[in-house]
Short mmCIF file of C-alpha atoms in Angstrom, two decimals:
data_model
loop_
_atom_site.label_atom_id
_atom_site.label_comp_id
_atom_site.label_asym_id
_atom_site.label_seq_id
_atom_site.Cartn_x
_atom_site.Cartn_y
_atom_site.Cartn_z
CA UNK A 1 -7.60 5.79 -27.66
CA UNK A 2 -9.38 3.71 -25.05
CA UNK A 3 -7.87 0.26 -25.83
CA UNK A 4 -5.62 -1.64 -23.48
CA UNK A 5 -2.01 -1.44 -24.70
CA UNK A 6 0.14 -4.40 -23.93
CA UNK A 7 3.38 -3.19 -22.13
CA UNK A 8 6.87 -4.57 -21.77
CA UNK A 9 10.41 -4.13 -22.99
CA UNK A 10 12.41 -6.75 -24.90
CA UNK A 11 15.19 -7.22 -22.47
CA UNK A 12 13.82 -6.60 -18.88
CA UNK A 13 16.25 -6.29 -16.10
CA UNK A 14 14.18 -6.60 -12.88
CA UNK A 15 10.87 -8.14 -13.90
CA UNK A 16 10.93 -11.54 -15.65
CA UNK A 17 9.40 -12.14 -19.05
CA UNK A 18 6.95 -14.34 -17.28
CA UNK A 19 5.88 -11.47 -15.00
CA UNK A 20 5.49 -9.09 -17.98
CA UNK A 21 3.38 -11.73 -19.67
CA UNK A 22 1.25 -12.11 -16.51
CA UNK A 23 0.84 -8.33 -16.26
CA UNK A 24 -0.56 -8.18 -19.88
CA UNK A 25 -2.70 -11.40 -19.50
CA UNK A 26 -4.08 -10.59 -15.98
CA UNK A 27 -3.48 -6.88 -15.60
CA UNK A 28 -1.33 -6.62 -12.47
CA UNK A 29 1.79 -7.99 -10.70
CA UNK A 30 2.21 -8.30 -6.94
CA UNK A 31 3.85 -8.43 -4.51
CA UNK A 32 7.21 -6.87 -5.06
CA UNK A 33 9.51 -6.02 -2.18
CA UNK A 34 10.97 -2.42 -2.03
CA UNK A 35 11.58 -1.06 1.31
CA UNK A 36 13.35 -2.99 4.25
CA UNK A 37 11.99 -2.53 7.89
CA UNK A 38 13.94 0.58 8.83
CA UNK A 39 12.83 2.34 5.68
CA UNK A 40 9.22 1.23 6.17
CA UNK A 41 9.32 2.67 9.75
CA UNK A 42 10.87 5.88 8.54
CA UNK A 43 8.36 6.01 5.63
CA UNK A 44 5.33 5.57 7.86
CA UNK A 45 6.50 8.12 10.40
CA UNK A 46 6.78 10.61 7.55
CA UNK A 47 3.31 9.84 6.27
CA UNK A 48 1.84 9.94 9.81
CA UNK A 49 3.05 13.60 10.14
CA UNK A 50 1.84 14.34 6.64
CA UNK A 51 -1.60 12.98 7.53
CA UNK A 52 -1.77 15.01 10.73
CA UNK A 53 -0.63 18.23 8.92
CA UNK A 54 -3.34 17.63 6.11
CA UNK A 55 -6.15 17.07 8.56
CA UNK A 56 -5.13 19.89 10.86
CA UNK A 57 -5.49 22.07 7.79
CA UNK A 58 -8.97 20.94 6.91
CA UNK A 59 -8.35 18.14 4.45
CA UNK A 60 -9.69 14.64 4.93
CA UNK A 61 -7.75 11.39 4.65
CA UNK A 62 -8.71 10.96 0.93
CA UNK A 63 -7.64 14.35 -0.30
CA UNK A 64 -3.86 14.18 -0.24
CA UNK A 65 -3.81 14.07 -4.12
CA UNK A 66 -1.07 15.32 -6.36
CA UNK A 67 1.07 16.58 -3.44
CA UNK A 68 4.32 15.29 -5.03
CA UNK A 69 4.46 18.91 -6.32
CA UNK A 70 4.58 20.18 -2.74
CA UNK A 71 6.18 17.56 -0.42
CA UNK A 72 9.81 16.59 -0.75
CA UNK A 73 9.12 13.44 1.02
CA UNK A 74 6.57 12.18 -1.55
CA UNK A 75 8.94 13.31 -4.34
CA UNK A 76 11.71 11.26 -2.87
CA UNK A 77 9.50 8.09 -2.84
CA UNK A 78 8.13 8.47 -6.49
CA UNK A 79 11.79 8.97 -7.81
CA UNK A 80 13.31 5.99 -5.84
CA UNK A 81 15.37 3.96 -8.44
CA UNK A 82 14.07 0.72 -6.86
CA UNK A 83 10.66 1.50 -7.83
CA UNK A 84 11.47 2.95 -11.20
CA UNK A 85 13.57 -0.14 -12.15
CA UNK A 86 10.27 -2.20 -12.21
CA UNK A 87 8.30 0.47 -14.04
CA UNK A 88 11.04 0.70 -16.72
CA UNK A 89 10.62 -2.92 -17.58
CA UNK A 90 6.99 -2.15 -18.53
CA UNK A 91 7.12 1.37 -20.02
CA UNK A 92 10.68 1.74 -21.23
CA UNK A 93 13.54 4.23 -20.43
CA UNK A 94 11.49 7.43 -20.55
CA UNK A 95 9.33 7.46 -17.41
CA UNK A 96 6.92 10.26 -16.60
CA UNK A 97 5.04 10.59 -13.19
CA UNK A 98 1.90 12.55 -13.73
CA UNK A 99 -0.01 11.81 -10.54
CA UNK A 100 0.01 10.58 -6.91
CA UNK A 101 -2.64 9.98 -4.39
CA UNK A 102 -2.24 9.05 -0.67
CA UNK A 103 -5.13 6.68 0.22
CA UNK A 104 -5.84 6.37 3.98
CA UNK A 105 -8.56 4.15 5.38
CA UNK A 106 -8.84 4.94 9.06
CA UNK A 107 -10.00 2.26 11.46
CA UNK A 108 -13.75 1.50 10.71
CA UNK A 109 -14.09 4.69 8.62
CA UNK A 110 -17.07 3.39 6.72
CA UNK A 111 -15.78 4.05 3.21
CA UNK A 112 -15.24 1.75 0.32
CA UNK A 113 -14.06 2.06 -3.26
CA UNK A 114 -16.49 0.62 -5.71
CA UNK A 115 -15.43 -1.43 -8.82
CA UNK A 116 -14.01 0.98 -11.30
CA UNK A 117 -11.43 1.49 -14.04
CA UNK A 118 -8.83 4.25 -13.46
CA UNK A 119 -8.51 5.35 -17.05
CA UNK A 120 -12.23 6.39 -17.20
CA UNK A 121 -11.28 9.20 -14.93
CA UNK A 122 -8.19 10.39 -16.97
CA UNK A 123 -7.92 12.49 -20.16
CA UNK A 124 -4.83 10.46 -21.35
CA UNK A 125 -4.05 8.86 -24.69
CA UNK A 126 -3.05 6.16 -25.45
CA UNK A 127 -4.05 4.33 -22.28
CA UNK A 128 -0.64 3.28 -20.93
CA UNK A 129 -0.55 4.32 -17.23
CA UNK A 130 1.04 1.88 -14.81
CA UNK A 131 -0.11 2.40 -11.30
CA UNK A 132 2.16 1.57 -8.42
CA UNK A 133 0.61 1.04 -5.08
CA UNK A 134 3.13 1.26 -2.20
CA UNK A 135 1.87 -0.26 1.11
CA UNK A 136 2.71 2.03 3.99
CA UNK A 137 0.71 -0.07 6.46
CA UNK A 138 0.07 -3.71 5.99
CA UNK A 139 -2.91 -4.23 3.73
CA UNK A 140 -5.14 -7.27 4.45
CA UNK A 141 -8.54 -8.58 3.49
CA UNK A 142 -10.07 -7.23 6.76
CA UNK A 143 -8.69 -3.76 6.77
CA UNK A 144 -9.68 -2.95 3.10
CA UNK A 145 -7.04 -4.18 0.69
CA UNK A 146 -7.50 -3.64 -2.95
CA UNK A 147 -9.24 -6.21 -5.03
CA UNK A 148 -8.45 -6.86 -8.67
CA UNK A 149 -10.71 -8.70 -11.28
CA UNK A 150 -8.14 -10.56 -13.38
CA UNK A 151 -8.36 -10.10 -17.19
CA UNK A 152 -11.03 -7.39 -16.92
CA UNK A 153 -8.61 -4.98 -18.55
CA UNK A 154 -8.85 -6.83 -21.78
CA UNK A 155 -12.42 -5.39 -22.21
CA UNK A 156 -10.79 -1.84 -22.34
CA UNK A 157 -13.36 0.76 -21.27
CA UNK A 158 -16.66 -0.58 -19.72
CA UNK A 159 -19.96 1.19 -19.09
CA UNK A 160 -20.06 2.85 -15.65
CA UNK A 161 -22.72 4.81 -13.66
CA UNK A 162 -22.42 7.45 -10.95
CA UNK A 163 -22.20 6.21 -7.34
CA UNK A 164 -25.21 6.73 -4.98
CA UNK A 165 -24.78 8.24 -1.45
CA UNK A 166 -25.51 4.98 0.15
CA UNK A 167 -22.45 3.42 -1.69
CA UNK A 168 -20.17 5.33 0.68
CA UNK A 169 -17.78 5.30 -2.16
CA UNK A 170 -14.60 7.33 -1.87
CA UNK A 171 -14.70 7.97 -5.75
CA UNK A 172 -17.87 8.67 -7.85
CA UNK A 173 -17.96 5.97 -10.48
CA UNK A 174 -19.05 2.44 -10.35
CA UNK A 175 -19.23 -0.44 -12.83
CA UNK A 176 -22.35 -2.73 -12.20
CA UNK A 177 -22.02 -6.43 -12.29
CA UNK A 178 -18.24 -6.04 -12.52
CA UNK A 179 -17.37 -9.70 -11.55
CA UNK A 180 -18.82 -11.01 -14.90
CA UNK A 181 -15.97 -9.24 -16.80
CA UNK A 182 -13.17 -11.50 -15.65
CA UNK A 183 -12.00 -14.16 -13.25
CA UNK A 184 -12.98 -14.27 -9.65
CA UNK A 185 -11.54 -11.30 -7.60
CA UNK A 186 -8.08 -11.54 -6.03
CA UNK A 187 -7.24 -9.47 -2.73
CA UNK A 188 -4.05 -7.54 -3.08
CA UNK A 189 -2.65 -8.34 0.40
CA UNK A 190 0.70 -6.54 0.75
CA UNK A 191 3.24 -6.06 3.69
CA UNK A 192 4.23 -2.52 4.40
CA UNK A 193 7.18 -1.76 1.97
CA UNK A 194 5.74 -3.92 -0.87
CA UNK A 195 4.23 -2.64 -4.00
CA UNK A 196 1.82 -3.85 -6.59
CA UNK A 197 1.62 -2.72 -10.22
CA UNK A 198 -1.75 -2.55 -12.15
CA UNK A 199 -2.86 -1.44 -15.60
CA UNK A 200 -5.21 1.48 -16.03
CA UNK A 201 -8.28 -0.59 -17.40
CA UNK A 202 -8.15 -3.33 -14.69
CA UNK A 203 -11.38 -3.40 -12.70
CA UNK A 204 -10.55 -2.97 -9.03
CA UNK A 205 -12.01 -1.65 -5.79
CA UNK A 206 -11.69 -2.19 -2.02
CA UNK A 207 -14.13 -3.10 0.82
CA UNK A 208 -14.66 -1.30 4.22
CA UNK A 209 -11.86 -1.27 6.68
CA UNK A 210 -13.44 -3.49 9.46
CA UNK A 211 -10.56 -3.41 11.84
CA UNK A 212 -9.02 -1.12 14.47
CA UNK A 213 -5.94 -0.84 12.28
CA UNK A 214 -5.28 1.88 9.60
CA UNK A 215 -4.63 0.97 6.09
CA UNK A 216 -2.81 3.36 3.97
CA UNK A 217 -0.81 3.34 0.70
CA UNK A 218 0.60 5.78 -1.83
CA UNK A 219 -0.48 5.41 -5.48
CA UNK A 220 1.99 6.57 -8.12
CA UNK A 221 0.86 7.04 -11.84
CA UNK A 222 3.52 6.50 -14.46
CA UNK A 223 3.37 6.77 -18.28
CA UNK A 224 6.05 6.67 -21.12
CA UNK A 225 6.85 9.94 -22.72
CA UNK A 226 4.72 9.29 -25.84
CA UNK A 227 1.38 9.52 -23.92
CA UNK A 228 -0.48 12.83 -24.26
CA UNK A 229 -2.57 14.48 -21.53
CA UNK A 230 -5.45 16.96 -22.10
CA UNK A 231 -6.99 19.51 -19.81
CA UNK A 232 -3.64 20.57 -18.47
CA UNK A 233 -2.80 17.25 -16.85
CA UNK A 234 0.65 17.46 -18.28
CA UNK A 235 1.58 20.45 -16.03
CA UNK A 236 2.11 18.68 -12.74
CA UNK A 237 4.44 15.97 -13.88
CA UNK A 238 7.95 14.78 -13.32
CA UNK A 239 10.40 13.30 -15.60
CA UNK A 240 11.60 10.57 -13.30
CA UNK A 241 13.89 8.79 -15.76
CA UNK A 242 15.06 9.45 -19.37
CA UNK A 243 13.73 12.36 -21.21
CA UNK A 244 10.78 13.82 -23.13
CA UNK A 245 12.03 15.19 -26.38
CA UNK A 246 8.54 16.42 -27.37
CA UNK A 247 8.44 18.82 -24.38
CA UNK A 248 4.83 17.89 -23.70
CA UNK A 249 5.40 16.86 -20.03
CA UNK A 250 6.60 19.42 -17.51
CA UNK A 251 9.52 18.35 -15.17
CA UNK A 252 8.85 19.88 -11.81
CA UNK A 253 11.83 20.48 -9.39
CA UNK A 254 12.08 18.74 -6.06
CA UNK A 255 10.02 20.73 -3.41
CA UNK A 256 12.15 22.63 -0.91
CA UNK A 257 10.20 21.17 2.06
CA UNK A 258 6.80 19.96 3.11
CA UNK A 259 4.17 22.44 2.02
CA UNK A 260 0.41 21.93 2.45
CA UNK A 261 -1.10 23.11 -0.89
#
């Protein structure tokens, strides 16, 4: 089922009904404050060490994908109640995390993310993933903050083509003439410790990091327990809140330390 599914509970506790309506109308909500300065500093130091370990073991800065299964520090972020409280107001009380991706744009690294829809990559049905993007560094227009095309999610799946090498695209899909499918693009500028939330059919991307400052963030992919995953994508999940009576989703234990997969 590739249609956009409006989300939201009847009696939200942390998002307002206006915010939920805006999420369904425009496809996103931001900014939301999560971590204070001391926690931001601690979180950044953790991810500094994780990035160093990953690159020392042959990974590049875009390949820290799905490591919530291996790294206690990532597990602790994705299960933080302050994040889950906002997700619950969109998905309800049974919350499954099925994926994470640590995106790092190094200074002037020459990579962009072309306009795309997340759900075109994912074998999930119905399409109800809420992506939380946690800023670990400040995200600005100059250093490659995400851009959203408001209302583009209302088209559900759009035609896409494969990227060309000259695109320097971190991913491999792109939607042509993307800006005709919604309102003018909006930069998702965030301070470290803030989050954005967006729906899985929202067109988004990001430009090159033109600065001498790094831009990194952690994406977290959440669904409600009624969503079904194919191709084994239900095996690396966490039941972050509530339960999954069907037993479709696995519930991984907290890792015992920091392990490079």
